[in-house]
Amino acid sequence: MSRKRNYAMVIDTHVCVGCSACVYACKAENEVPEGFCRDWIEQKVEGHFPKLTMEIRSNRCQHCEEAPCVTYCPTGSSHYAGDGTVQIDRNWCTGCKACLAACPYDARYVHPEGFVDKCSFCQHRLKQGLQPACVTTCPTSALKLVDLNSNDGLYRQLIEGRTVTQDKVPAGTQPKLFWLH
Amino acid sequence: MTELVTNKINPNVIPHLHIWGWDVAIYLFLGGIAGGLLIISAAMILLQKGGIFSPEEQTAEYSRQIQVASLLAPVLLGVGMFFLFLDLEFKMHVWRFYTNFNLTSPMSWGSWALLIFFPFSVFQAIVVCQFSQIPRFLFLASWESTLKPYLNKIAAVNVHVGMGIGVYTGILLSTYYARPLWSNTVLGFVFLLSGLSSAAALLLLIAPSREKQLYSKIDMYIIAAEGFATTLFILGGITGTENMKNAMLYLIAGPYAPWFWILFVLAGLIIPLVLETLEAIGKIRFSPFVPLLVLIGSISLRFIIVYAGQEIPTFS
Amino acid sequence: MAQVNRRKFLKISSAFLASSAAGLGWPLITKTSKAQGIAEPDRIVSTTCEICFWRCGVDAYVRDEKVYKLAGHKDHPLSNGKLCPRGNGGQGLLYDPNRLKHPLIRETVNGKEQFRKASWDEATSLIAERFGKITKQYGTESVVMFSHGFGASFFKTLFSAYGIHTFSAPSYAQCRGPRSEAFKLTFGHAIGSPEGLDIANSRYLVLLGSHLGENMHNTAVQDFSSAISKGCEVVVVDPRFSVAAGKAKHWLPIKPGTDLALLRGWIHILLKEKRYDIEFIEQNAVGLEELWQGVKYATPEQTYAITGIPVEQIVQVARDLGRYGSSALVHPGRHVTWYGDDTQRERAIAILNALIGNYRMPGGIIRQEKFTPIKATLNQEKFKPYKADFPVTQNASHTFQSRYPFASQVPANEIVDQTISGSPYPVKSWFVYGTNLIQSLGNQPATLKALQQLDFVVAVDVLPAEITGYADVILPECTYLERYDDLDNRTYRTPYVAIRQPVVEPLYESKPGHEIARLLSEKMGMPDLFKDDIETYLNKQLKQMDSSLDELKKVGVLKVSEKNLYRQPGEALQFKTPSGKIELASSRLREAGFDAVPQYQPPPENPPGYFRLLYGRAPMHTFGRTANNRVLGELMPENELWVNQVAGRDMKLKHGEYVYLVNQDGVKSTTKIKIRLTERIRPDAVYMVHGFGHTDARLEFAYQRGVNSSDMITQLSTDPIMGATGMNNNFVTFTRS
């Protein structure tokens, strides 16, 4: 599929402090109701005192290339947008939750008004040439939105010399959150 | 030692997936039993030209059991679908299932297939049940007479529709490869056979005593097959990827293990199988306790699989 | 007393909740329903945040006269377009249903004390009348103002004009005071706030207890992240595996209370191995030999014995400090009132920084200044129109004299003591602006005792808090999103001046501080004190900066580029110390009878079965001030008690269970706290985030969630040098009933 843009996110776990500014910014920007979130923090500590390691990440929808939510959505509500993101058309959603069962990342929630909701990479902001709310507010600059189809070199520059991983690769979803270690 | 902390608050996925509950479990049970009833009734129509088992009941062309089975199949399926509807979060948008067809979505297939094939089960019920003999259903007479010549063809379709419904209840879950307990190809067969055995058990329960042995035998064979399928289901799980193995261990050795082994395997499979075998060889007399156990085992299976399947993290 | 007021307030609050449920709904959630995109804001207003005291520039997004989103202001040097979690949730304060809505006056009806709603006129008249009486009888020195926050300036103007001069803030003796005094003693100037530290360019950063990333000062964390990105090596000295420790090359889980020993050990190695910046020290410092004599016996082996840190790690860090030299930084921390040796510990940090020669060097201590255009054109007389022409109405017969020789501000705890003892002169009235003294001072019994002895207490605040329950008059201030404040013209690496302006109209009957101060000035007989309205006042100042209120309202901030952060090669340095040089051994401390070179005194040990109580911050909360913020509280509604996995099991504690705490003095917590068994803390200490466990039922969300660390801090280890109250010499154990 040829697309003009193909947005992805590069997240630097070295600098993320898990402050949750991204979560609050997202909730305000996207009017996410109380008790739900589109992005969240995961903090993993391994080892035994005093030999410990920690990884912190700000997680969200992976906007997969092979998105199971799109595969399983009976109505076409979950769909690939032309910019490489996965979006939900609220007018088509029946709230059957097939997408929630299908998503290996548990990135979705059921909005109290009935439709399913998740991170949109702030598509409405992207259209205005702005960055997603989480990326904008992140005090550590851990979050970076990149356009994989662009030749601005940003993606290359960010991953230069770093270990890059994706989540749950065996799920075959080709996720588009890239974690820097 | 790993300490994992998250501030994800979505109740649908925290602490684990939590989207489908009793209503979906009931649907899976009702769908399974409806599929089973349709298979048995349609098969009997095809094989035996119903009525043969009840030569005394001259008034009925078809035996009471075939009539009940034919009638219950669409009714239970309808009730099941209603439970599925209850589970929809955006009920006003239910019509959206029919403004799109997604080739890769089992749910899309299911909703369209239901639309197309549900009438066949209704047709069978109209002909078999002879509603037109009841005054207030007189208006069905013309339908009945129109459809009657095609009954064998309808039944032939319905055998497959029944199979489809039975397997579909399993497929609905087993295609979610993100949920390793569900993601097991044998699950469809387990559900199909469980639905069939429940249907046979139901018929066994209502059959006149002279026919009980027949349904008991049918049930016995199906349960034996179901036991075999369940074994494959478990083996498929524990010999699968680490992901699937952990999920299967969670089921057979985790918090759901007592329910799985006692309610489903022991009460729903082994005890009925033994008792029905003893019945078949004439060692004991029929007891309504046996089909009830089968039904309880069948409904427990749906609940256990629906709940346990949501509790296991995926590809972690 | 607070008990009495509860019922009435609950009534008001639930009425509000009912009406909001029936009407608009929780104002933060607008019904977008089927909308795909998000509606545009009606306007975006740039202002200054006050969810903490860092004062970032924020853009407030308004739709239908509701603030629905806050984002970092792009040009503000403290936010750089970014915002911490707390700032992102500021609307939760604005729309807090438990806000103080109108003035309240305590009265006694049928022997029962209660608050009743009052008009502004009545409330301010009462304050003026009572202050009049009290100052007449006991002198103006008997009234003390406590404050925390930027909005206090108008009240300081008011009280100064009235002859009241005792202003105290817990941010001094309960927080940063020792750091200021130690750096003044060493370098002749304080490190400032925001700190004059070039963290972003540090190549080797040592943090002691400072938990950047959990302590979420926006720019500091931006700088920290920037340093890590550039490969800065981080060393974290902390009994707890903090987030910063998770980023560190070395985590040194030090025995609590022994930090000064570790610092002395490092100084010892730097000197012994001559790894310090010899040239810089020769030119700019005095007392090197005395310093060496002072740390001569602080060998790595001895340091290990005290701190529990392996010798190799001690030595390695010291050598790294020497190797990185001027590009390394030993961070002095921020909340540093720990063990009573705090000024000396901060002195040791200052000495270390001096030794590696990072003074005014990239990655080290930098020079900060104010927005220069002010300096250039400022006419002092005109610049302070409130104070300029107004003579002080009364003269105090006493001025506050701290018993601690190096207290440059008024230690709040000393006022408490003085209120109780009445000597050397009586304190009869407190005016409390925006600080919940009951939670912030520690040794709560003393604060409560003092409150009982006061004739008159006034509290100005946005939300009810434990302290407002003890006030005679409560004045509801509107939030920072509803008011003007003074210009923020602060000392920073990028000099700037920023505005705080109203984004929306004040809710309820609340008023901005400047208006409250003006009302009070009229009642207190100084009607001309605030003769300009606030906009004229601000505009006058801005005119002198070749700007105008209109401009600043639009752009939010004016700034000039940073300069002279670093010293030039060969630049002669002058320090405002008695010797004019960096004082490695402090002559002023020596003269006052203290150790000129920091000496280590062991802190009290854990009683058997007790754990040392440590506390800190979470990124989404500012002390107790945000505990009732429903937006922020969503992700952290309560605090947990971190207990070492093994130690906790020994105590038969279960992960996730709720327990009461009992401290070494037998004080039991009023609420329960959730146990978090973790590998991330030493077995001899426990940790909680400060600011929870509110006992004022009017804070309906925060009420009784978690435990308030201050409840357990009954032992204050007072720093003899400047009066700071060390709070970490308290020990707790657990009880289930």
Coordinates of C-alpha atoms in Angstrom, one line a residue, chain A residues 62-134:
Chain A
Q62 CA 0.8 0.5 18.5
H63 CA -0.9 1.5 15.2
C64 CA 0.1 -1.9 13.8
E65 CA 0.7 -2.4 10.1
E66 CA -1.2 -5.7 10.5
A67 CA -3.7 -4.6 13.1
P68 CA -5.8 -7.4 14.5
C69 CA -8.4 -4.9 15.6
V70 CA -9.0 -4.0 11.9
T71 CA -8.9 -7.6 10.9
Y72 CA -11.6 -8.6 13.4
C73 CA -13.8 -5.5 13.3
P74 CA -17.1 -6.7 11.8
T75 CA -18.3 -3.3 10.7
G76 CA -15.1 -1.6 9.4
S77 CA -15.2 0.9 12.3
S78 CA -11.6 0.1 13.1
H79 CA -9.7 1.0 10.0
Y80 CA -6.4 2.0 8.6
A81 CA -6.2 5.7 7.9
G82 CA -4.2 7.0 5.0
D83 CA -1.5 8.3 7.3
G84 CA -0.4 4.9 8.6
T85 CA -2.5 5.2 11.8
V86 CA -5.3 2.9 12.9
Q87 CA -8.4 4.8 13.7
I88 CA -11.9 4.1 15.0
D89 CA -15.0 5.6 13.3
R90 CA -17.4 6.0 16.2
N91 CA -20.4 6.1 14.0
W92 CA -19.7 2.5 12.8
C93 CA -18.8 1.0 16.2
T94 CA -21.3 -1.4 17.7
G95 CA -19.3 -2.0 20.8
C96 CA -19.0 -5.7 20.1
K97 CA -15.5 -5.6 21.6
A98 CA -14.1 -8.0 19.1
C99 CA -11.2 -5.5 18.7
L100 CA -10.5 -5.6 22.5
A101 CA -10.2 -9.4 22.4
A102 CA -8.1 -9.2 19.3
C103 CA -5.6 -6.6 20.5
P104 CA -2.5 -8.2 22.0
Y105 CA -1.5 -4.9 23.5
D106 CA -4.8 -4.3 25.4
A107 CA -4.7 -0.8 24.1
R108 CA -8.4 -0.1 23.9
Y109 CA -11.2 0.6 26.2
V110 CA -15.0 0.9 25.9
H111 CA -16.1 4.5 26.2
P112 CA -19.1 5.0 28.5
E113 CA -21.0 6.3 25.6
G114 CA -20.8 2.9 23.9
F115 CA -18.1 3.0 21.3
V116 CA -14.6 1.7 21.6
D117 CA -11.8 4.2 21.9
K118 CA -8.0 4.3 21.9
C119 CA -5.0 6.4 21.0
S120 CA -5.4 8.1 17.7
F121 CA -1.9 9.6 17.6
C122 CA -4.0 12.8 18.0
Q123 CA -4.9 12.6 14.3
H124 CA -6.9 15.8 14.6
R125 CA -3.7 17.6 15.7
L126 CA -1.6 15.9 13.0
K127 CA -3.9 17.3 10.4
Q128 CA -3.2 20.7 11.8
G129 CA 0.5 20.1 11.6
L130 CA 0.8 19.7 15.4
Q131 CA 2.4 16.9 17.3
P132 CA 0.3 14.6 19.5
A133 CA -0.6 16.0 22.9
C134 CA 1.6 13.4 24.7

